[in-house]
Amino acid sequence: MAEKLLQVSGVSKHFGGFTALAGVSLDIAQGERFGLIGPNGSGKTTLINCISGLLRNESGKIVFAQKEISGLAAYQRTRLGIARSFQVPRPFTTMSVLENLLVPSAYVLHLKDSEGETMAMEILKSMGLADKAQVRASQLSQVELRKLELARAMAAKPRLLISDEAMAGLAGNEVDEVLEILFELNAKGITIIMIEHIMQAVMRFSQRVVCLDAGKIICEGTPASIVENPDVQKAYLGA
Ligand code: ADP
Ligand code: MG
């Protein structure tokens, strides 16, 4: 196995008396395409929030590029190379598409305006959004908003990109477009965690898949082994 980029061990999280994560452990290799699935409410976003620093884990360790990061603020983790997109897109709606990317490049990478703009335009080009650079984010279609969400994450120059349901609500051909973008980013060396409800997409994309249910990992394996796993089928059917 390639070098481990992310190591999550025994991570737990409660909301009041409710257990959202109950001792989750997983390792992700540098360059891997990793799929995280599980029914609604199984803890996928909570796990991503703990990794990206939006939430603090209560127990366990999170090591990124050999460094324990559990105690770091979200912006510090972004600087180390962890970026994520949000399940509900969070653009600055009154800013242009380009300006949305200049925020992370200025505040996270401390790039000068001209450098930030060059990098932002390259990212927009790679996402097929270059012709929308001057358009206000509020004017974008659903698929364009999803791409902007990924572009904003990429503007922090991450090593690890966590995509939280970037394909939700998209039509089939749009799912393919976003999938293609994620494949291209991975080919450039970005490690990717894909959280997705669209099973076909996650199965096509991932080299390895983990299924969460009620805050616990119930199964890990190849896409083919996961779809056939009775525990996974049971979790999704709620039986
Ligand atoms: P998933 O992303 O797998 O759908 P989440 O991680 O969003 O699941 O949520 C897991 C569980 O934790 C859900 O039952 C959800 O209602 C609960 N939860 C998530 N965030 C909070 C919060 N900030 N406060 C209280 N409960 C939360
Ligand atoms: Mg979620």
Tab-separated table of C-alpha atoms and ligand atoms in Angstrom:
chain	number	residue	atom	x	y	z
A	1	MET	CA	0.000	0.000	0.000
A	2	ALA	CA	1.154	3.544	-0.769
A	3	GLU	CA	2.009	5.989	2.004
A	4	LYS	CA	-0.873	6.610	4.380
A	5	LEU	CA	-2.142	10.151	3.996
A	6	LEU	CA	-4.950	10.040	6.547
A	7	GLN	CA	-5.339	7.827	9.592
A	8	VAL	CA	-8.517	8.022	11.627
A	9	SER	CA	-8.489	5.889	14.772
A	10	GLY	CA	-11.290	5.376	17.246
A	11	VAL	CA	-13.084	8.643	16.513
A	12	SER	CA	-16.312	9.238	18.424
A	13	LYS	CA	-18.819	12.075	18.454
A	14	HIS	CA	-22.039	12.611	20.388
A	15	PHE	CA	-24.752	15.224	20.021
A	16	GLY	CA	-26.314	15.350	23.471
A	17	GLY	CA	-27.180	11.743	24.281
A	18	PHE	CA	-27.095	10.722	20.623
A	19	THR	CA	-24.089	8.795	19.306
A	20	ALA	CA	-23.270	10.045	15.807
A	21	LEU	CA	-19.865	8.313	15.577
A	22	ALA	CA	-18.920	5.325	17.725
A	23	GLY	CA	-15.211	4.633	17.376
A	24	VAL	CA	-14.600	4.969	13.641
A	25	SER	CA	-11.191	3.927	12.289
A	26	LEU	CA	-9.978	4.104	8.712
A	27	ASP	CA	-6.781	4.678	6.769
A	28	ILE	CA	-6.537	6.368	3.405
A	29	ALA	CA	-3.514	6.020	1.145
A	30	GLN	CA	-1.878	8.833	-0.772
A	31	GLY	CA	-3.546	9.012	-4.192
A	32	GLU	CA	-6.458	6.759	-3.295
A	33	ARG	CA	-10.043	7.085	-4.556
A	34	PHE	CA	-12.039	6.198	-1.489
A	35	GLY	CA	-15.815	5.883	-1.252
A	36	LEU	CA	-17.790	6.499	1.928
A	37	ILE	CA	-21.374	5.314	1.863
A	38	GLY	CA	-24.132	4.677	4.377
A	39	PRO	CA	-27.813	5.463	4.815
A	40	ASN	CA	-29.022	8.951	5.745
A	41	GLY	CA	-28.015	9.871	9.268
A	42	SER	CA	-25.298	7.198	9.483
A	43	GLY	CA	-22.621	9.792	10.345
A	44	LYS	CA	-20.859	10.426	7.022
A	45	THR	CA	-20.960	14.223	7.189
A	46	THR	CA	-20.147	14.181	10.906
A	47	LEU	CA	-17.014	12.139	10.162
A	48	ILE	CA	-15.994	14.597	7.435
A	49	ASN	CA	-16.656	17.492	9.818
A	50	CYS	CA	-14.326	15.872	12.364
A	51	ILE	CA	-11.623	15.335	9.729
A	52	SER	CA	-11.892	18.852	8.291
A	53	GLY	CA	-12.091	20.500	11.706
A	54	LEU	CA	-15.614	21.882	11.659
A	55	LEU	CA	-16.284	19.601	14.627
A	56	ARG	CA	-13.902	18.226	17.253
A	57	ASN	CA	-13.813	14.490	17.815
A	58	GLU	CA	-14.288	13.476	21.442
A	59	SER	CA	-12.018	10.472	21.452
A	60	GLY	CA	-9.510	8.939	19.100
A	61	LYS	CA	-6.878	10.385	16.835
A	62	ILE	CA	-6.777	11.907	13.374
A	63	VAL	CA	-3.361	11.922	11.701
A	64	PHE	CA	-2.829	13.671	8.368
A	65	ALA	CA	0.535	13.464	6.592
A	66	GLN	CA	2.125	12.101	9.804
A	67	LYS	CA	0.764	14.955	11.932
A	68	GLU	CA	-1.907	14.664	14.642
A	69	ILE	CA	-4.508	17.247	13.627
A	70	SER	CA	-7.436	16.667	16.036
A	71	GLY	CA	-6.590	19.802	17.990
A	72	LEU	CA	-6.206	22.084	14.980
A	73	ALA	CA	-8.731	24.634	13.742
A	74	ALA	CA	-10.375	24.069	10.361
A	75	TYR	CA	-8.297	26.750	8.618
A	76	GLN	CA	-5.079	25.151	9.888
A	77	ARG	CA	-6.168	21.794	8.485
A	78	THR	CA	-6.979	23.487	5.173
A	79	ARG	CA	-3.455	24.900	5.108
A	80	LEU	CA	-2.038	21.430	5.699
A	81	GLY	CA	-3.916	20.204	2.627
A	82	ILE	CA	-7.422	19.074	3.584
A	83	ALA	CA	-10.276	20.599	1.594
A	84	ARG	CA	-13.907	19.634	1.457
A	85	SER	CA	-17.010	20.558	-0.442
A	86	PHE	CA	-20.293	20.979	1.388
A	87	GLN	CA	-23.386	18.855	0.870
A	88	VAL	CA	-25.414	22.057	0.631
A	89	PRO	CA	-23.312	24.389	-1.577
A	90	ARG	CA	-22.080	27.438	0.312
A	91	PRO	CA	-20.871	29.953	-2.269
A	92	PHE	CA	-20.661	33.678	-1.581
A	93	THR	CA	-23.794	34.315	-3.615
A	94	THR	CA	-23.232	38.016	-4.310
A	95	MET	CA	-19.658	37.469	-5.535
A	96	SER	CA	-18.635	36.336	-8.987
A	97	VAL	CA	-17.528	32.767	-9.606
A	98	LEU	CA	-13.919	33.943	-9.898
A	99	GLU	CA	-14.105	35.979	-6.680
A	100	ASN	CA	-15.409	32.902	-4.878
A	101	LEU	CA	-12.118	31.167	-5.663
A	102	LEU	CA	-9.995	34.166	-4.687
A	103	VAL	CA	-11.228	33.932	-1.101
A	104	PRO	CA	-9.426	30.655	-0.320
A	105	SER	CA	-6.376	31.561	-2.420
A	106	ALA	CA	-5.972	34.857	-0.545
A	107	TYR	CA	-6.813	33.715	2.978
A	108	VAL	CA	-5.502	30.172	2.974
A	109	LEU	CA	-2.556	30.328	0.588
A	110	HIS	CA	-1.805	34.071	0.963
A	111	LEU	CA	-1.399	34.373	-2.791
A	112	LYS	CA	-1.175	37.806	-4.379
A	113	ASP	CA	-4.255	38.793	-6.410
A	114	SER	CA	-2.573	38.148	-9.759
A	115	GLU	CA	-1.231	34.727	-8.700
A	116	GLY	CA	-4.549	33.790	-7.163
A	117	GLU	CA	-6.392	34.811	-10.296
A	118	THR	CA	-4.134	32.764	-12.577
A	119	MET	CA	-4.600	29.708	-10.410
A	120	ALA	CA	-8.352	30.288	-10.081
A	121	MET	CA	-8.787	30.551	-13.848
A	122	GLU	CA	-6.880	27.290	-14.328
A	123	ILE	CA	-9.173	25.560	-11.861
A	124	LEU	CA	-12.291	27.028	-13.485
A	125	LYS	CA	-11.049	25.857	-16.879
A	126	SER	CA	-10.514	22.335	-15.604
A	127	MET	CA	-14.086	22.334	-14.270
A	128	GLY	CA	-15.599	23.734	-17.462
A	129	LEU	CA	-16.566	26.936	-15.630
A	130	ALA	CA	-14.137	29.398	-17.248
A	131	ASP	CA	-16.874	31.142	-19.243
A	132	LYS	CA	-18.789	31.733	-15.987
A	133	ALA	CA	-15.881	33.448	-14.194
A	134	GLN	CA	-17.578	36.847	-14.094
A	135	VAL	CA	-21.082	35.545	-13.404
A	136	ARG	CA	-22.544	35.951	-9.930
A	137	ALA	CA	-22.663	32.675	-8.013
A	138	SER	CA	-26.389	33.177	-7.404
A	139	GLN	CA	-26.997	32.889	-11.171
A	140	LEU	CA	-25.510	29.413	-11.539
A	141	SER	CA	-27.440	26.263	-12.351
A	142	GLN	CA	-27.423	23.314	-9.957
A	143	VAL	CA	-24.604	21.468	-11.718
A	144	GLU	CA	-22.550	24.670	-12.025
A	145	LEU	CA	-23.008	25.294	-8.296
A	146	ARG	CA	-21.772	21.777	-7.562
A	147	LYS	CA	-18.724	22.375	-9.743
A	148	LEU	CA	-18.088	25.737	-8.066
A	149	GLU	CA	-18.216	23.986	-4.706
A	150	LEU	CA	-15.442	21.630	-5.862
A	151	ALA	CA	-13.523	24.490	-7.493
A	152	ARG	CA	-13.599	26.463	-4.231
A	153	ALA	CA	-12.188	23.464	-2.396
A	154	MET	CA	-9.459	23.093	-5.045
A	155	ALA	CA	-8.505	26.769	-4.713
A	156	ALA	CA	-6.887	25.881	-1.380
A	157	LYS	CA	-4.518	23.506	-3.258
A	158	PRO	CA	-5.381	20.425	-1.210
A	159	ARG	CA	-3.691	17.043	-1.106
A	160	LEU	CA	-6.950	15.517	0.105
A	161	LEU	CA	-10.314	16.519	-1.340
A	162	ILE	CA	-13.456	15.384	0.449
A	163	SER	CA	-16.533	15.571	-1.729
A	164	ASP	CA	-19.764	15.453	0.296
A	165	GLU	CA	-22.588	14.404	-2.021
A	166	ALA	CA	-21.411	16.582	-4.901
A	167	MET	CA	-23.813	14.798	-7.237
A	168	ALA	CA	-27.025	15.059	-5.228
A	169	GLY	CA	-29.912	16.299	-7.343
A	170	LEU	CA	-28.058	16.093	-10.659
A	171	ALA	CA	-29.234	14.448	-13.879
A	172	GLY	CA	-27.385	11.405	-15.239
A	173	ASN	CA	-25.191	13.263	-17.737
A	174	GLU	CA	-24.352	15.874	-15.080
A	175	VAL	CA	-23.324	13.106	-12.666
A	176	ASP	CA	-20.937	11.886	-15.379
A	177	GLU	CA	-19.474	15.398	-15.769
A	178	VAL	CA	-18.746	15.716	-12.042
A	179	LEU	CA	-17.394	12.168	-11.937
A	180	GLU	CA	-15.044	13.001	-14.816
A	181	ILE	CA	-13.781	16.087	-12.927
A	182	LEU	CA	-13.054	13.991	-9.847
A	183	PHE	CA	-11.219	11.373	-11.922
A	184	GLU	CA	-9.094	14.116	-13.505
A	185	LEU	CA	-8.226	15.623	-10.125
A	186	ASN	CA	-7.228	12.193	-8.860
A	187	ALA	CA	-5.061	11.652	-11.943
A	188	LYS	CA	-3.195	14.829	-10.939
A	189	GLY	CA	-2.362	13.222	-7.604
A	190	ILE	CA	-5.192	14.448	-5.369
A	191	THR	CA	-6.429	11.874	-2.883
A	192	ILE	CA	-10.228	11.846	-2.893
A	193	ILE	CA	-12.870	10.776	-0.413
A	194	MET	CA	-16.207	10.594	-2.177
A	195	ILE	CA	-19.375	10.536	-0.118
A	196	GLU	CA	-22.232	9.714	-2.394
A	197	HIS	CA	-25.751	8.392	-2.409
A	198	ILE	CA	-25.675	7.633	-6.110
A	199	MET	CA	-24.393	4.099	-5.742
A	200	GLN	CA	-23.408	3.646	-9.382
A	201	ALA	CA	-21.184	6.730	-9.223
A	202	VAL	CA	-19.412	5.762	-6.016
A	203	MET	CA	-18.931	2.213	-7.257
A	204	ARG	CA	-17.457	3.373	-10.568
A	205	PHE	CA	-15.164	5.863	-8.888
A	206	SER	CA	-13.843	4.139	-5.795
A	207	GLN	CA	-10.976	1.707	-5.427
A	208	ARG	CA	-12.146	0.943	-1.897
A	209	VAL	CA	-15.439	1.590	-0.128
A	210	VAL	CA	-16.452	1.803	3.520
A	211	CYS	CA	-20.063	1.655	4.660
A	212	LEU	CA	-21.178	3.434	7.835
A	213	ASP	CA	-24.340	2.589	9.693
A	214	ALA	CA	-25.417	4.289	12.916
A	215	GLY	CA	-21.940	5.749	13.447
A	216	LYS	CA	-20.044	2.491	12.960
A	217	ILE	CA	-18.199	0.955	10.050
A	218	ILE	CA	-20.136	-2.157	9.074
A	219	CYS	CA	-18.156	-3.159	6.015
A	220	GLU	CA	-15.053	-2.321	4.010
A	221	GLY	CA	-13.952	-3.667	0.654
A	222	THR	CA	-13.943	-3.392	-3.090
A	223	PRO	CA	-17.021	-1.835	-4.733
A	224	ALA	CA	-18.096	-5.262	-5.985
A	225	SER	CA	-17.868	-6.867	-2.551
A	226	ILE	CA	-19.708	-3.970	-0.906
A	227	VAL	CA	-22.808	-4.105	-3.128
A	228	GLU	CA	-23.157	-7.809	-2.439
A	229	ASN	CA	-22.623	-7.517	1.315
A	230	PRO	CA	-25.791	-8.516	3.213
A	231	ASP	CA	-25.090	-6.049	6.062
A	232	VAL	CA	-24.888	-3.191	3.561
A	233	GLN	CA	-28.096	-4.273	1.850
A	234	LYS	CA	-29.811	-4.516	5.225
A	235	ALA	CA	-28.584	-1.036	6.278
A	236	TYR	CA	-29.924	0.530	3.088
A	237	LEU	CA	-33.239	-1.274	3.216
A	238	GLY	CA	-33.548	-0.438	6.901
A	239	ALA	CA	-34.516	-4.045	7.530
B	1	ADP	P1	-25.106	11.533	7.074
B	1	ADP	O1	-24.186	12.559	6.509
B	1	ADP	O2	-24.576	10.150	7.031
B	1	ADP	O3	-26.495	11.611	6.490
B	1	ADP	P2	-24.812	13.071	9.530
B	1	ADP	O4	-23.393	12.902	9.890
B	1	ADP	O5	-25.211	14.352	8.904
B	1	ADP	O6	-25.285	11.837	8.633
B	1	ADP	O7	-25.701	12.882	10.805
B	1	ADP	C1	-25.577	11.752	11.677
B	1	ADP	C2	-26.567	11.908	12.796
B	1	ADP	O8	-26.147	12.952	13.669
B	1	ADP	C3	-27.966	12.266	12.328
B	1	ADP	O9	-28.902	11.589	13.134
B	1	ADP	C4	-28.048	13.754	12.563
B	1	ADP	O10	-29.362	14.152	12.823
B	1	ADP	C5	-27.151	13.943	13.765
B	1	ADP	N1	-26.500	15.263	13.757
B	1	ADP	C6	-25.620	15.703	12.823
B	1	ADP	N2	-25.165	16.942	13.125
B	1	ADP	C7	-25.802	17.294	14.277
B	1	ADP	C8	-25.766	18.447	15.121
B	1	ADP	N3	-24.984	19.490	14.829
B	1	ADP	N4	-26.539	18.451	16.221
B	1	ADP	C9	-27.313	17.388	16.534
B	1	ADP	N5	-27.394	16.263	15.795
B	1	ADP	C10	-26.652	16.205	14.687
B	2	MG	MG	-24.397	13.957	4.979
